[in-house]
Coordinates of C-alpha atoms and ligand atoms in Angstrom, one line a residue:
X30 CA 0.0 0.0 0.0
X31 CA 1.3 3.3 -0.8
X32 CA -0.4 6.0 0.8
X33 CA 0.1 9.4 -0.1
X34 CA 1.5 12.0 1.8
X35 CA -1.3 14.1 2.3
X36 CA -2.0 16.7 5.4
X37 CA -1.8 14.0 7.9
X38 CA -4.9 14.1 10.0
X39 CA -5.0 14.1 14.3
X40 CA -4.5 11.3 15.8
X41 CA -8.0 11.9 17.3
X42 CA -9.4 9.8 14.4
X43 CA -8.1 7.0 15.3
X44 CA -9.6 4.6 19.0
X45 CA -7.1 5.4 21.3
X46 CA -7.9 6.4 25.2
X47 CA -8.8 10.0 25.9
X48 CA -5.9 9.9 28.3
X49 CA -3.7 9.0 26.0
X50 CA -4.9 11.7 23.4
X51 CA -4.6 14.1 26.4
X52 CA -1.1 13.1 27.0
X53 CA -0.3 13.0 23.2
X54 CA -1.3 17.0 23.2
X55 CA 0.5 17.4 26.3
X56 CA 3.9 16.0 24.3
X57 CA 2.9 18.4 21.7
X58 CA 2.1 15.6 19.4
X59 CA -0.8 17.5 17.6
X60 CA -1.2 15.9 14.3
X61 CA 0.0 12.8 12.8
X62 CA 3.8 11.9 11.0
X63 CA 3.0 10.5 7.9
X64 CA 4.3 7.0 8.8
X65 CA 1.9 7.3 11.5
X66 CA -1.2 8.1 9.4
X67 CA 0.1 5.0 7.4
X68 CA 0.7 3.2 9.9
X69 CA -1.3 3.3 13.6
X70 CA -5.0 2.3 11.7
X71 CA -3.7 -1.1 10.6
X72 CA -1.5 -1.6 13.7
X73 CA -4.5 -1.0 15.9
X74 CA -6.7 -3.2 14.0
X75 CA -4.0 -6.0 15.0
X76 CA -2.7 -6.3 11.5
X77 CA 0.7 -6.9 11.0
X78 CA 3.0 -4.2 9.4
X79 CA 6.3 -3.8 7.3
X80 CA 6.6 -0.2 7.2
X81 CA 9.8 1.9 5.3
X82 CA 10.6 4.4 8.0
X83 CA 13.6 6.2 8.5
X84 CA 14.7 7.6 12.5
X85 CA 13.5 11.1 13.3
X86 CA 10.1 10.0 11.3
X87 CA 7.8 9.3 14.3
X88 CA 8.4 5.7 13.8
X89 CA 8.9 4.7 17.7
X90 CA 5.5 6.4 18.2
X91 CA 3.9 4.7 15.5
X92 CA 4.6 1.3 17.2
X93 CA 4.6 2.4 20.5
X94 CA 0.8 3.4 20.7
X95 CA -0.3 0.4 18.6
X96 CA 1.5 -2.1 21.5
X97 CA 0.4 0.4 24.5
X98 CA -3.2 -0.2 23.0
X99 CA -3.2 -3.2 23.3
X100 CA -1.3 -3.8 27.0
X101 CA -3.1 -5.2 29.7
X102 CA -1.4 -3.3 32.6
X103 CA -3.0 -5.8 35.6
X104 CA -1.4 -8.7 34.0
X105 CA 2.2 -8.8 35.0
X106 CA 3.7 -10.6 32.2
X107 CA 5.7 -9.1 29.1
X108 CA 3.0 -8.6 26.5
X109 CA 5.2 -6.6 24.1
X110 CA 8.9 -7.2 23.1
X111 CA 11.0 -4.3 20.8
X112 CA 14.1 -6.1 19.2
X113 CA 16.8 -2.9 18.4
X114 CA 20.3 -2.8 16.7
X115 CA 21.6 -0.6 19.2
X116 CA 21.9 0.0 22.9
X117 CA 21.7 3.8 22.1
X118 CA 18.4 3.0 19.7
X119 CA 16.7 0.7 22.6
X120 CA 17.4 3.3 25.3
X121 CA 15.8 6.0 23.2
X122 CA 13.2 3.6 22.2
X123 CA 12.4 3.3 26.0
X124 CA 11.9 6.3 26.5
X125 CA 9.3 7.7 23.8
X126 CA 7.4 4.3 24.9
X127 CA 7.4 5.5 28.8
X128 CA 6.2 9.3 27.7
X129 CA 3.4 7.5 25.6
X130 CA 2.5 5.0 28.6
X131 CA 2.6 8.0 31.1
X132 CA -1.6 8.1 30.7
X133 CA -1.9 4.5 31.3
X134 CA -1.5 3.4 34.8
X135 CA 1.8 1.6 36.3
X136 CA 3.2 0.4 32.9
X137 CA 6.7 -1.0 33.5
X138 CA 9.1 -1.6 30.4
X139 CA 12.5 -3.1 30.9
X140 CA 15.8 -2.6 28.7
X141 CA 17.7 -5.9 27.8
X142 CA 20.7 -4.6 26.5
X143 CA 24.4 -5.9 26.4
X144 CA 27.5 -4.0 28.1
X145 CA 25.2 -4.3 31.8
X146 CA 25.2 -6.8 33.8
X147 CA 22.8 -9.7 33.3
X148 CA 22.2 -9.3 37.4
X149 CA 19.9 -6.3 37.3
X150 CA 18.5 -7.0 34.7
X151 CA 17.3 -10.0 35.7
X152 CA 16.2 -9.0 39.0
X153 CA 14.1 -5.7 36.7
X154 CA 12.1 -8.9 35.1
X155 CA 11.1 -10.6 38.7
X156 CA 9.6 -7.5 39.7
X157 CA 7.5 -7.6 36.3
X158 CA 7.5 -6.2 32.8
X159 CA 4.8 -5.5 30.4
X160 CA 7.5 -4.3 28.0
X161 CA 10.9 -5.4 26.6
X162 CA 13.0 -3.6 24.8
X163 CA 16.3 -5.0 23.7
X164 CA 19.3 -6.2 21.7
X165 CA 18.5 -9.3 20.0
X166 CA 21.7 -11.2 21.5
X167 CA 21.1 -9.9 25.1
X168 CA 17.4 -11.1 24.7
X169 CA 18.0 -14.3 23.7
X170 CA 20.8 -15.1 26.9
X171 CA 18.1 -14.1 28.6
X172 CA 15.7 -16.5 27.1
X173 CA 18.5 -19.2 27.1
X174 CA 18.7 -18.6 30.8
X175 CA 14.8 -18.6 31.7
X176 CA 14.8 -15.4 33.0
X177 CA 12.6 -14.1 30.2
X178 CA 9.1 -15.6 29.2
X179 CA 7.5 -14.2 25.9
X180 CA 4.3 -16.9 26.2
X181 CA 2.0 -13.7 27.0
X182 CA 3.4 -11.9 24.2
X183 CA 1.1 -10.3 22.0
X184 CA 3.2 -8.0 20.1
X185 CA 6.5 -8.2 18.7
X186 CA 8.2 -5.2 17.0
X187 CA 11.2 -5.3 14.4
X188 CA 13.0 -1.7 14.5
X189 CA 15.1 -0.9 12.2
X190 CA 15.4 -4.6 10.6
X191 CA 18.1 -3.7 7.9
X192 CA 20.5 -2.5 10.7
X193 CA 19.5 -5.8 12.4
X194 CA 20.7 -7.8 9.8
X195 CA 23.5 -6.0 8.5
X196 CA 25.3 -6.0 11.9
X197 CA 24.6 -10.2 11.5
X198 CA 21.8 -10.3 14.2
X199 CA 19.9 -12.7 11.7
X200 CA 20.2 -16.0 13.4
X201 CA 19.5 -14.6 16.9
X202 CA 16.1 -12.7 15.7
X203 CA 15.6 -16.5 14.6
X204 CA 15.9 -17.6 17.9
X205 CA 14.1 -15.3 19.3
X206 CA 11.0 -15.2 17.0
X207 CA 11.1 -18.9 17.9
X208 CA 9.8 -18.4 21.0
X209 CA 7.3 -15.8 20.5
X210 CA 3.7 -17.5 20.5
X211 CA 2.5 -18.0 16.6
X212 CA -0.5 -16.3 18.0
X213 CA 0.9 -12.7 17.9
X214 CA 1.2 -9.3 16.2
X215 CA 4.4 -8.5 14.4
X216 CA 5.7 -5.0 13.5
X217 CA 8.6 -4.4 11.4
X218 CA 10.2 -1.0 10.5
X219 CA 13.0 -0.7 8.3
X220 CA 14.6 2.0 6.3
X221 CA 16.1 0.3 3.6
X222 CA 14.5 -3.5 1.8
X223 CA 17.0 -6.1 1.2
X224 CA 16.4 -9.2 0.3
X225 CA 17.0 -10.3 3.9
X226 CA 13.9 -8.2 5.3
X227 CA 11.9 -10.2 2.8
X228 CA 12.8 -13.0 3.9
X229 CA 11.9 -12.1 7.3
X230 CA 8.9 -11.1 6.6
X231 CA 8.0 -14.8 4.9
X232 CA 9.1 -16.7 7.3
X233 CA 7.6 -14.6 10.7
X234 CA 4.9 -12.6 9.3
X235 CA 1.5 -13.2 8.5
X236 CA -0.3 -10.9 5.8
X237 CA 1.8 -8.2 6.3
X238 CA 0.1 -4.7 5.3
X239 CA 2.9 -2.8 3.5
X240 CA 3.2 0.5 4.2
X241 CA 5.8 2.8 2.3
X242 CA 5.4 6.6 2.9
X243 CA 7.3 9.0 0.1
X244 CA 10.2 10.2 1.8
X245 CA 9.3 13.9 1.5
X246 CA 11.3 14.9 4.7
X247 CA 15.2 13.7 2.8
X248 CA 16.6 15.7 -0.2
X249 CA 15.7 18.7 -0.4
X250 CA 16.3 19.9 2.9
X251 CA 19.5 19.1 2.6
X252 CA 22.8 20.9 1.0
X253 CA 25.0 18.7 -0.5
X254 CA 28.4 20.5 -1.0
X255 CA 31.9 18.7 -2.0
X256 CA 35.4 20.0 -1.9
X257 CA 38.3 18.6 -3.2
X258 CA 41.0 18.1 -0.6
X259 CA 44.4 16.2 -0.6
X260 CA 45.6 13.7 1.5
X261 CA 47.4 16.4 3.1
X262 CA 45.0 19.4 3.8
X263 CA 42.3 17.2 4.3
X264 CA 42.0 17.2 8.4
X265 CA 42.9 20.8 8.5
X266 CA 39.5 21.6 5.5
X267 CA 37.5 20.0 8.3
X268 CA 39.0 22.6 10.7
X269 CA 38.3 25.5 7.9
X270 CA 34.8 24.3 7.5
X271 CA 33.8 24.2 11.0
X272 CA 35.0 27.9 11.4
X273 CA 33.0 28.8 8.2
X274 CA 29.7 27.4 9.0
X275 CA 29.9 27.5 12.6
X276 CA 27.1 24.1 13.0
X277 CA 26.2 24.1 16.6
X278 CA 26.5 19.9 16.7
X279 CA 28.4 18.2 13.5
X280 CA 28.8 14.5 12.9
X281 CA 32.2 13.8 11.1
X282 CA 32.6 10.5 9.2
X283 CA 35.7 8.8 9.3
X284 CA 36.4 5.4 7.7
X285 CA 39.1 4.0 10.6
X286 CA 39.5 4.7 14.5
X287 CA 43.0 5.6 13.5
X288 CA 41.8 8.7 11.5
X289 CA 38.8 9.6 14.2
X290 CA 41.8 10.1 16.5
X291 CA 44.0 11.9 14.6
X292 CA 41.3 14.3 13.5
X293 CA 40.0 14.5 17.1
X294 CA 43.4 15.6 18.2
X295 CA 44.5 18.1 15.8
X296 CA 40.3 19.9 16.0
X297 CA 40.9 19.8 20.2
X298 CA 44.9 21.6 19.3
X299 CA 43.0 23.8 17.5
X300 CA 40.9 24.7 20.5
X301 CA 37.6 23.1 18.9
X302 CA 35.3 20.9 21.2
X303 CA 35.9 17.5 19.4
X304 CA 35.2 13.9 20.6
X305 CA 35.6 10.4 18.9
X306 CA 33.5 7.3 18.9
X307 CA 34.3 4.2 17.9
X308 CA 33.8 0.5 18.2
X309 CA 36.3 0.0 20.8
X310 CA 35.6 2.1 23.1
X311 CA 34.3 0.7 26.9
X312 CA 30.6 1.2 27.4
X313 CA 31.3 4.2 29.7
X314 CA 33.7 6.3 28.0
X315 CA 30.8 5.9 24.9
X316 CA 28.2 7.2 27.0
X317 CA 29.9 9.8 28.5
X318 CA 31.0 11.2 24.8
X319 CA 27.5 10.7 23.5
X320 CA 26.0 12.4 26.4
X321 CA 27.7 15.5 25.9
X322 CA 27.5 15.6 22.0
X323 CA 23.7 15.2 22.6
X324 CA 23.5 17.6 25.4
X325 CA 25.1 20.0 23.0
X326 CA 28.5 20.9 25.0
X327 CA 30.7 19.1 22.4
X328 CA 30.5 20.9 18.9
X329 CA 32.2 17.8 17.0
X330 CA 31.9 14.0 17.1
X331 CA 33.9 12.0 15.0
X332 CA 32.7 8.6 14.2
X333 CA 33.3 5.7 12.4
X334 CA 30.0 4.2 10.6
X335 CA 29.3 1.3 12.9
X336 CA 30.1 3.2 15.6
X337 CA 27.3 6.1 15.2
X338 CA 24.6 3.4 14.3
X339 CA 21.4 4.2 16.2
X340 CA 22.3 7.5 17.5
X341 CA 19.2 9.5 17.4
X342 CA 20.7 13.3 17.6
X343 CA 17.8 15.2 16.5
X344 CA 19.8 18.8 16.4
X345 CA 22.4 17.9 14.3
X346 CA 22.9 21.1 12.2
X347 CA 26.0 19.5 9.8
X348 CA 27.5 16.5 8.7
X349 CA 31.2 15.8 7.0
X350 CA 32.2 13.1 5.3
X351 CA 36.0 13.7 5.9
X352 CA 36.6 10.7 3.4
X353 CA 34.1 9.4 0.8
X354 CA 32.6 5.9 1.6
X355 CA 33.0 3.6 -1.5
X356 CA 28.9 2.4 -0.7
X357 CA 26.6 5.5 -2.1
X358 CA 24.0 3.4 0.5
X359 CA 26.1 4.4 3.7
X360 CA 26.8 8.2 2.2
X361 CA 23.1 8.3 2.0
X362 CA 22.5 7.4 5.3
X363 CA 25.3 9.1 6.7
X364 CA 24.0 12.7 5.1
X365 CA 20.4 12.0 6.3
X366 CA 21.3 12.7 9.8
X367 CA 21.1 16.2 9.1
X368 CA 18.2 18.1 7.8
X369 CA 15.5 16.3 10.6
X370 CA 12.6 17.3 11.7
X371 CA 11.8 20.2 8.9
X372 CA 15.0 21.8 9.6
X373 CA 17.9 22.4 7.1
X374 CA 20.4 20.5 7.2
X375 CA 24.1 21.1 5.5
X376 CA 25.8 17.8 4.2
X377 CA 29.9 18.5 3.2
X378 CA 31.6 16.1 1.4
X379 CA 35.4 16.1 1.3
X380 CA 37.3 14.0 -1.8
X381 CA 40.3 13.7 -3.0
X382 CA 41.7 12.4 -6.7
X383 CA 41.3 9.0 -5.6
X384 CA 38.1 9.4 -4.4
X385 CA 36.3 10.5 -7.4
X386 CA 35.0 7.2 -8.2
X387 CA 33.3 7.1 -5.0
X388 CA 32.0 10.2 -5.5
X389 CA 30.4 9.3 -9.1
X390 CA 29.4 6.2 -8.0
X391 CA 27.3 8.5 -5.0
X392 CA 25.6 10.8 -8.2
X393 CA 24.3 7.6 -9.7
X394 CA 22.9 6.1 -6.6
X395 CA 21.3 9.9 -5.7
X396 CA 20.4 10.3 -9.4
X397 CA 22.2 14.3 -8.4
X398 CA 25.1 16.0 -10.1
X399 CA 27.6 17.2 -7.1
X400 CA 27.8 20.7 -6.7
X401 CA 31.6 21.5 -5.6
X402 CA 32.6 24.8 -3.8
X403 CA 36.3 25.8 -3.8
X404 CA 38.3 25.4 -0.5
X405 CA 39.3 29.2 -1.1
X406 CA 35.8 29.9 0.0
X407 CA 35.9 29.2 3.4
X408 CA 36.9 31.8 5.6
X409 CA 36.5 32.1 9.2
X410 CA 33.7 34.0 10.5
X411 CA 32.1 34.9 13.4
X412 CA 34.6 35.9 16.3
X413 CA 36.8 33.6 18.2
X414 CA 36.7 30.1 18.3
X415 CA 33.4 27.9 17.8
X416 CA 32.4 26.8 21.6
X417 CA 29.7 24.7 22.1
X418 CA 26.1 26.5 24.1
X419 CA 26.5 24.5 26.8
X420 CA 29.0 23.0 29.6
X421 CA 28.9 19.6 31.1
X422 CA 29.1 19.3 34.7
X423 CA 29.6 15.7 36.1
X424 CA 28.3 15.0 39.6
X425 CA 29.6 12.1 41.6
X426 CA 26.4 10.3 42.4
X427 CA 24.1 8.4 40.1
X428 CA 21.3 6.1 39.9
X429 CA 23.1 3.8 43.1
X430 CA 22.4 7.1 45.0
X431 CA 19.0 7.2 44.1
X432 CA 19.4 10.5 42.0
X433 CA 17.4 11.5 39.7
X434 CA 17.3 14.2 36.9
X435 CA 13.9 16.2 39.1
X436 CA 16.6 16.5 42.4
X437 CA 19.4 17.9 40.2
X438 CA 16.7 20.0 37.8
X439 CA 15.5 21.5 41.6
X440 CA 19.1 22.4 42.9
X441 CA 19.9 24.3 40.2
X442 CA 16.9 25.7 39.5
X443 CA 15.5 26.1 43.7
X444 CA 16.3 29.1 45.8
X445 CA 19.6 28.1 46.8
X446 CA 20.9 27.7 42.5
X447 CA 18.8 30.4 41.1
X448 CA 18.7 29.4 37.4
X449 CA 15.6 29.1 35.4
X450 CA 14.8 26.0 33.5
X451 CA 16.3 27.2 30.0
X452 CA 19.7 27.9 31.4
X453 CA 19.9 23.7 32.3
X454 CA 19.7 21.5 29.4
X455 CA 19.6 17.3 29.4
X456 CA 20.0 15.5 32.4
X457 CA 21.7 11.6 32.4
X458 CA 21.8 9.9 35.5
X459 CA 24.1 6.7 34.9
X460 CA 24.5 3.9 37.8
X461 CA 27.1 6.0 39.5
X462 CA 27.6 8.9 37.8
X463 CA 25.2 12.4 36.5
X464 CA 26.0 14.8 34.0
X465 CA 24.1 18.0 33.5
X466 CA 24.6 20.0 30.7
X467 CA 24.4 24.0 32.0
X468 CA 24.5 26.8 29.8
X469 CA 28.6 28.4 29.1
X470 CA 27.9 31.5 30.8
X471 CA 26.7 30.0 34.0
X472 CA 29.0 26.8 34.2
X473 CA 31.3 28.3 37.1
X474 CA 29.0 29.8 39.2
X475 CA 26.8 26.9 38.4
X476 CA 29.7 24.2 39.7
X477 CA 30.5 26.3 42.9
X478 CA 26.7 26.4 43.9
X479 CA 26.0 22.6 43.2
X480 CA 29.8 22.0 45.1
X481 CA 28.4 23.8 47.8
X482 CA 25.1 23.1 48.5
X483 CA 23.1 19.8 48.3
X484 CA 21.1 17.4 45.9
X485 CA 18.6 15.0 47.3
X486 CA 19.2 16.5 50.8
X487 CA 23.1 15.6 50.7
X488 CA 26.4 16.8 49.7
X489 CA 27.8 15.6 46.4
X490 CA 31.2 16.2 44.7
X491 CA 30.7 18.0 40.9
X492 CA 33.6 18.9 38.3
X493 CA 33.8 19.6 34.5
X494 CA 33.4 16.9 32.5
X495 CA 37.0 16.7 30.7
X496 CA 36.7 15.9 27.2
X497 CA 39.9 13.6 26.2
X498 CA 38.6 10.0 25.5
X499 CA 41.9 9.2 24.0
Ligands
AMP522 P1 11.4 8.7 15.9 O1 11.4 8.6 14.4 O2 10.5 7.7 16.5 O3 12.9 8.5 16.4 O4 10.9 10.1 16.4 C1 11.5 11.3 16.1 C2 11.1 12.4 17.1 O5 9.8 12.9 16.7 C3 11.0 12.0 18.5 O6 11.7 13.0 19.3 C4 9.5 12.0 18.8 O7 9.3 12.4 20.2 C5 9.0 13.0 17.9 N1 7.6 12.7 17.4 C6 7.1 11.5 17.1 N2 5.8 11.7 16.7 C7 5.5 13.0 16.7 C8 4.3 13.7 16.4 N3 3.2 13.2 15.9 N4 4.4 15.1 16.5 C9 5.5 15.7 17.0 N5 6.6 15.0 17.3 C10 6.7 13.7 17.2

């Protein structure tokens, strides 16, 4: 079914509680994405789905409310299960389902992710779950280990299927699926159709409505510009371009660790706010850099592909591609992580000689002649260097101290900090540790009052946030 994308209608047209149309308004979810037009009136019918969605186009909502509908919060068994590529992606995924379920009474939805201890996890399931969300390895050594029973389940959701597959998570979906009653709902989201999701979809689906919404939202929003660098001017363009454009948050492609590093190190000499992800890095050293690239008080991440799969950064005002990728697939998904949301996004490309291939190869796939802009171009503007809004402030104390965001959100903001709410951005409370992001200007003053006074009633320890993961 292809439906067109017409001005999407509320989502009071479709049979969903009046509290959770209330709390839908009260998210400021007042009309429908057009994946969720598409999407939500088969889903709540109980059909099953295979729907092309991309992140950023409402797609965790448009699952979310079609498995919330049908939850039966007095029965304490899991009823829904949300298999995800990614940590980052399940985490997130959590979290849109837990502002949907807030109408609904007591709903309680577990993350099964790896890089945690089985332990807690397992003891989250004893105390009851109407809701998984996980990695499909980590959900099956659950499964192996009887800790997890899907026999209630009445919905199962694929996210982002191609991702599953390409990262070789075949077998264990499988596995998984295996155990889900035959007797069940399926939902599948993907951006992209290989063969693979077809075969999925055969061998786990039943009657699947298609639903494929024209992506209006990519292209065109987006400004594709190449330069031609050489091997050796290449890192320091990247430098040139940041102090052009000035992007509040840019994504930076590179195709090794090796070069994330090196590019990472020569941005931070040049007094730029730049961080590196990659595969190798420990669970907590990735969270602490993605935690201040999403609360805005890092200006540059620089990632490897695999590494920036499933990160959801919805403000993400510029992406380079320091080197070309050789698959016009990956370029494509790598520029579409700007541009979200109905904002503009700017997509720069840098190639050299021996990347011109590549770079043809990439004006096939996008059926788009590349529009090239002369390094000469860029000069710096704006005055001194590009800092980041915000500054990131690390408490000592976490979720083991029982501290949550609301505390540290009322010690800045109560009598004794004095800030309003706009001056404090995101909050993360990790087992042992909390990072708020505070606004530049206030950082100081903000670190000396939180040093000094008391969250949750006792005295913690606070200090920058020091950006070197090397
Ligand atoms: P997703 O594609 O699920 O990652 O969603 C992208 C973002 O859009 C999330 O921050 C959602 O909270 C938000 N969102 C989802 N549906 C709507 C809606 N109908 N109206 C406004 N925002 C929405």
């Amino acid at each position: 079914m292809s439906i067109p994308a017409t001005s999407p209608p509320s989502f009071a047209s479709l049979d969903l509680h009046p509290a959770t149309l209330e709390n839908l308004q009260a998210l400021g979810y007042h009309e429908m994405t057009p994946i969720q037009a598409a999407s939500l009136p088969p889903a709540l019918l109980g059909r099953d789905l295979i729907a092309q969605a991309q992140t950023g186009s409402g797609k965790t909502a448009a699952f979310a409310l079609a498995l919330l509908a049908k939850l039966n919060p007095r029965r304490f068994a899991v009823q829904a299960l949300v298999l995800c590529p990614t940590r980052e992606l399940a985490d997130q995924v959590t979290g849109e389902i837990r502002r949907l379920a807030r109408a609904q009474e007591n709903i309680k939805v577990v993350t099964l992710c790896g890089g945690v201890a089985l332990r807690g996890q397992r003891a989250s399931l004893e105390h009851g779950a109407h809701i998984v969300v996980g990695t499909p390895g980590r959900v099956m050594d659950h499964l192996e280990r009887g800790y997890l029973a899907l026999d209630a389940l009445g919905t199962l959701v694929l996210d982002e299927a191609d991702r599953m597959l390409d990262m070789g998570f075949s077998d264990d979906i499988s596995t998984v699926v295996k155990q889900c009653p035959a007797e069940r709902q399926t939902l599948l989201f993907s951006a992209t159709y290989p063969q693979g999701i077809t075969q999925l979809a055969d061998k786990f689906m039943r009657a699947p409505v298609r639903i494929e919404v024209e992506a209006a939202d990519t292209g065109p929003k987006i400004e594709q510009r190449f330069y031609e660098v050489t091997r050796a001017n290449r890192f320091e363009t990247v430098a040139l371009l940041l102090n052009h454009f000035r992007p509040v948050s840019t994504l930076a492609f590179c195709n090794t660790k090796q070069q994330c590093k090196e590019l990472v190190t020569l941005l931070q000499q040049q007094g730029f706010s730049a961080l590196a992800l990659y595969g190798e890095l420990e669970q907590r050293e990735r969270d602490q850099v993605l935690a201040q690239f999403a609360n805005r008080s890092c200006s540059v991440l620089v990632a490897t592909d695999v590494a920036s799969r499933g990160l959801d950064i919805t403000q993400l005002a510029a992406v380079i591609n320091v080197t070309i990728t050789p698959d016009p697939e990956v370029h494509v998904h790598r520029i579409g992580r700007t541009g979200r949301a109905g904002e503009a996004g700017l997509a720069l490309s840098l190639a050299s000689m021996d990347e011109m291939g590549s770079v043809g190869k990439i004006e096939q796939y996008q059926k788009q002649v590349s529009v090239w802009h002369k390094r000469d171009e860029l000069t710096p503007t704006g005055k001194g260097p590009l800092l980041p809004p915000m500054v990131t402030l690390q408490l000592l104390g976490g979720r083991k101290e029982k501290i949550r965001p609301g505390d540290v959100l009322g010690a800045l903001t109560g009598p004794e900090g004095g800030y309003t709410r706009e001056q404090i951005g995101k909050i993360n409370v990790t087992e042992f540790t909390t990072f708020v992001a505070v606004e530049r200007a206030i950082a100081h003053d903000a670190l000396r009052k939180l040093n000094a006074g008391k969250v949750k009633g006792r005295s913690v320890r606070v200090r920058f946030l020091e950006q070197t993961t090397q």
